[in-house]
Structures are given as C-alpha cells and as structure tokens.
Amino acid sequence: AQTVTQSQPEMSVQEAETVTLSCTYDTSENNYYLFWYKQPPSRQMILVIRQEAYKQQNATENRFSVNFQKAAKSFSLKISDSQLGDTAMYFCAFYPGNQFYFGTGTSLTVIP
Amino acid sequence: DAMVIQNPRYQVTQFGKPVTLSCSQTLNHNVMYWYQQKSSQAPKLLFHYYDKDFNNEADTPDNFQSRRPNTSFCFLDIRSPGLGDAAMYLCATSREQGRAHEQYFGPGTRLTVT
C-alpha cells in the first residue's frame, strides 16, 4: 500500500525566516514522482515543486527546495525567506504512475 | 486566466436530493479527476477519465457517478447525498497519465448537506 505521512498538522514561521515541512512515504515502487502542492485559503491548489525519484539532485524552485532521501523515503520542503503569501496548506503527494496519493497536509502560517 | 473552473463554488443540497457539480477546463488535457476532500484530510480520488475511458476507484460509493460529455467538461453526480458526503470536491486535470505530468486543480466546490 502507498501511504504519505505529514506529521506536522500546523506550523508557523516568522516572515523572512526559513521553515522546513516534513513528508515521509511508504512504497515498494522504485520509480515515481513526488510533489509539493500549496493550497492558499479559499484558493486552488497549485504545484510548488516536483522531484523525480531517479534523480539524486534535489529540486529547487526559487525560494523552495526539497531534501529528498530515497532510502529513508523522506521528502521535506524547505521554504527560505518566508513571505506572507506563503501562508497556506501544503500537501505532499506521491505519484507512482497510476494515481496521486496525498498526505493530510501541513497548515503553514507566516507571521509578520 | 482560469484553467480549471468549478461551478458552483458553494453548493447546498438537502439530504437525499440529487446534486451535480461541474468542472470545465481550458487546457485541453486528456485526463480529468474528481477528488473528495474532507476537513483536515487528504484529497481522496473518486474517479478519473482518461479521454473517454472511465476509471472508478474501488472504494468510491455507488452513490457517486461521473460524466464526461467532451474533453472540456466533467460532471460529478451525487444521486442521494448523505450527511457524510459534505466535503470539498476538487476537480483536476493532467495532460497525460504518467509520472511527469502534474495535476492542475480547480478551486473546488464546497458541498453542504442539510
């Protein structure tokens, strides 16, 4: 069975600081994709960053980067220089090729 | 530029009264998905269409049906809503199936059952 676990239901960070959201997953697949999606309050879910499992290099998108540890099945998201607009629910998602499996989300609040 | 549009954004229905939620896309994507998301829970896939091929998840209740009359539109029909069906319903699309293709989400329809 494929499962995705986000152990931090809520987090907060001061504006301009760095925060790391954790995600672990369980699978027997060897080839898959991992995603972080952001869902701002009352707005639609959008893709933040994507990581291919066969790539050792961690993905980076501007202030967002991941720490992908395949052996540990860990996929954390680091947000640098946090901005007020980063306040949102963040979902980690695992995609082995047939369907997406989502974690329960982490609610991040950026404090001015 | 709206890409995945869901109407209505908020829907109230009565217990047992059929309701239809709609989704449209301007991306010309082949795959469309319906998810159910309850409070503080992960989105749960109900079904998806690859073009006109319908794929139902094994644990999706029979109460839920879907239609995709053309590439742009997809509907979620709930035949006899129960209180437990109150949730956010998310529509998503992807260009193709496969590992490289991200999903694009609509804003969701929040369904209330009274």
XYZ file of C-alpha atoms in Angstrom:
226
model
C 0.000 0.000 0.000
C 1.129 3.512 -0.786
C 0.912 5.965 2.085
C 2.052 9.540 2.587
C 2.563 10.954 6.062
C 2.851 14.581 7.055
C 3.475 14.601 10.775
C 3.139 18.357 11.317
C -0.525 19.425 11.117
C 0.339 23.066 11.817
C 3.462 25.174 11.663
C 4.302 28.833 11.873
C 7.318 30.865 10.848
C 8.372 34.479 11.123
C 8.448 36.444 7.917
C 11.879 36.227 6.219
C 12.840 33.120 8.187
C 13.276 29.576 6.898
C 10.917 26.698 7.605
C 11.023 23.004 6.739
C 7.922 20.851 6.247
C 8.370 17.115 6.561
C 6.894 14.299 4.495
C 7.522 10.583 4.515
C 6.027 7.941 2.276
C 5.871 4.204 2.042
C 6.109 2.315 -1.229
C 7.663 -0.678 -2.870
C 7.940 1.166 -6.166
C 11.349 2.207 -7.391
C 10.356 4.793 -9.951
C 7.936 7.557 -9.039
C 7.432 11.287 -8.678
C 6.993 13.401 -5.578
C 5.249 16.738 -5.422
C 4.533 19.530 -3.019
C 1.272 21.369 -3.599
C 0.181 24.613 -1.953
C -3.466 25.427 -1.200
C -3.921 29.039 -0.040
C -7.075 29.857 1.935
C -10.126 29.704 -0.347
C -7.946 29.302 -3.405
C -6.999 26.414 -5.608
C -4.180 24.008 -5.136
C -1.084 24.793 -7.160
C 2.153 22.938 -7.733
C 5.134 24.194 -5.757
C 7.868 21.754 -6.694
C 8.378 18.307 -8.228
C 11.082 15.645 -7.747
C 11.779 12.598 -9.887
C 12.803 9.619 -7.788
C 15.561 8.586 -10.186
C 17.287 11.956 -9.843
C 19.681 12.287 -6.954
C 19.867 16.053 -7.198
C 17.341 17.854 -5.039
C 14.859 20.024 -6.903
C 14.884 23.777 -6.375
C 12.381 26.452 -7.406
C 13.428 29.917 -6.277
C 12.825 30.040 -2.506
C 11.548 26.457 -2.413
C 13.803 23.435 -2.256
C 13.458 19.830 -1.259
C 15.572 17.375 0.669
C 14.887 14.038 -0.994
C 16.217 10.993 0.817
C 15.140 7.992 -1.245
C 16.456 5.317 1.093
C 14.712 6.927 4.031
C 11.596 7.639 1.911
C 11.663 11.216 3.050
C 10.766 14.308 1.044
C 10.892 17.549 3.024
C 10.171 21.029 1.709
C 12.285 24.000 2.724
C 10.927 27.499 2.283
C 13.556 30.219 2.555
C 12.872 33.903 3.176
C 9.245 33.152 4.064
C 6.687 35.628 2.791
C 3.158 36.384 3.954
C 1.855 34.907 0.713
C 3.319 31.555 1.686
C 0.562 31.142 4.259
C -1.336 28.092 3.035
C -1.973 24.404 3.449
C 0.859 22.366 1.967
C 0.263 18.855 0.665
C 2.925 16.326 -0.104
C 1.947 13.955 -2.920
C 3.390 10.717 -4.242
C 2.747 9.525 -7.785
C 3.887 6.055 -8.834
C 2.206 6.324 -12.226
C -1.378 5.339 -11.641
C -2.769 7.881 -9.199
C -1.747 10.576 -6.778
C -1.510 9.809 -3.069
C -1.732 12.850 -0.833
C -0.697 13.466 2.739
C -3.075 15.096 5.194
C -1.376 18.450 4.830
C 0.526 20.959 6.937
C -1.061 24.314 7.644
C 1.679 26.936 7.485
C 1.199 30.436 8.859
C 3.753 33.149 8.148
C 3.789 35.701 10.947
C 4.572 39.334 10.103
C -6.609 33.088 -16.769
C -8.841 30.417 -15.335
C -7.718 26.974 -16.454
C -9.809 24.608 -14.353
C -13.168 26.044 -13.441
C -15.600 24.589 -10.976
C -19.203 25.654 -10.561
C -20.692 26.402 -8.219
C -18.067 27.256 -5.601
C -20.580 26.566 -2.828
C -23.490 24.171 -3.089
C -26.142 23.404 -0.502
C -28.392 20.413 -1.005
C -30.876 18.526 1.071
C -30.387 15.038 2.386
C -31.276 12.634 -0.411
C -31.724 15.296 -3.094
C -29.575 14.662 -6.182
C -26.906 17.216 -6.913
C -24.490 17.783 -9.789
C -21.152 19.538 -9.602
C -19.454 20.711 -12.748
C -15.897 21.159 -13.892
C -14.544 22.625 -17.092
C -11.020 23.118 -18.366
C -9.377 25.311 -20.976
C -6.155 23.288 -21.066
C -7.306 20.606 -23.495
C -5.951 17.971 -21.131
C -6.745 14.332 -21.677
C -7.197 13.347 -18.064
C -9.726 14.703 -15.588
C -10.024 13.730 -11.932
C -12.544 14.139 -9.129
C -11.361 14.203 -5.530
C -13.263 14.419 -2.279
C -11.544 16.370 0.488
C -12.958 16.405 3.980
C -11.777 18.764 6.669
C -8.190 18.106 7.797
C -7.913 15.118 5.479
C -6.001 14.387 2.312
C -7.831 14.614 -1.013
C -9.285 11.225 -1.871
C -9.532 10.198 -5.505
C -13.065 9.210 -6.503
C -12.556 8.546 -10.217
C -10.807 9.790 -13.290
C -11.284 9.873 -17.027
C -8.515 9.266 -19.497
C -10.156 10.772 -22.547
C -13.495 8.916 -22.517
C -12.257 5.931 -20.541
C -13.801 5.987 -17.085
C -11.827 4.663 -14.103
C -13.625 4.202 -10.833
C -11.709 3.788 -7.588
C -12.638 0.564 -5.821
C -13.899 2.268 -2.683
C -15.888 5.047 -4.351
C -19.508 4.675 -3.231
C -22.100 3.769 -5.850
C -23.878 6.971 -4.888
C -21.264 8.866 -6.886
C -21.316 8.914 -10.658
C -19.474 10.927 -13.262
C -19.973 12.027 -16.831
C -17.579 13.488 -19.355
C -19.521 14.559 -22.441
C -16.479 16.120 -24.110
C -12.848 16.996 -23.459
C -13.649 20.238 -21.681
C -16.361 19.215 -19.257
C -16.741 16.687 -16.482
C -19.606 16.303 -14.028
C -19.913 14.709 -10.630
C -23.397 13.432 -9.811
C -24.318 12.511 -6.271
C -27.560 10.597 -6.512
C -28.678 10.637 -2.891
C -26.401 12.805 -0.774
C -25.958 11.874 2.827
C -24.599 13.982 5.659
C -21.288 12.187 5.278
C -20.927 13.459 1.734
C -20.446 17.033 2.897
C -16.951 17.938 1.744
C -14.882 19.949 -0.679
C -14.908 18.393 -4.139
C -11.846 19.081 -6.229
C -11.561 18.683 -9.971
C -8.118 18.316 -11.508
C -6.657 17.739 -14.951
C -3.406 16.487 -16.379
C -2.170 16.451 -19.938
C -1.483 12.741 -19.926
C -1.169 9.951 -17.441
C 2.329 9.232 -16.394
C 4.877 10.207 -13.878
C 5.954 13.507 -15.393
C 2.578 15.095 -15.607
C 1.467 17.353 -12.812
C -2.166 17.897 -11.981
C -3.868 21.261 -12.292
C -6.587 21.823 -9.739
C -9.760 23.841 -9.767
C -10.803 25.951 -6.777
C -13.196 23.288 -5.537
C -16.889 23.145 -4.737
C -17.820 23.039 -1.085
C -20.887 20.870 -0.666
C -23.141 21.222 2.366
C -25.854 18.662 3.023
C -28.725 19.755 5.249
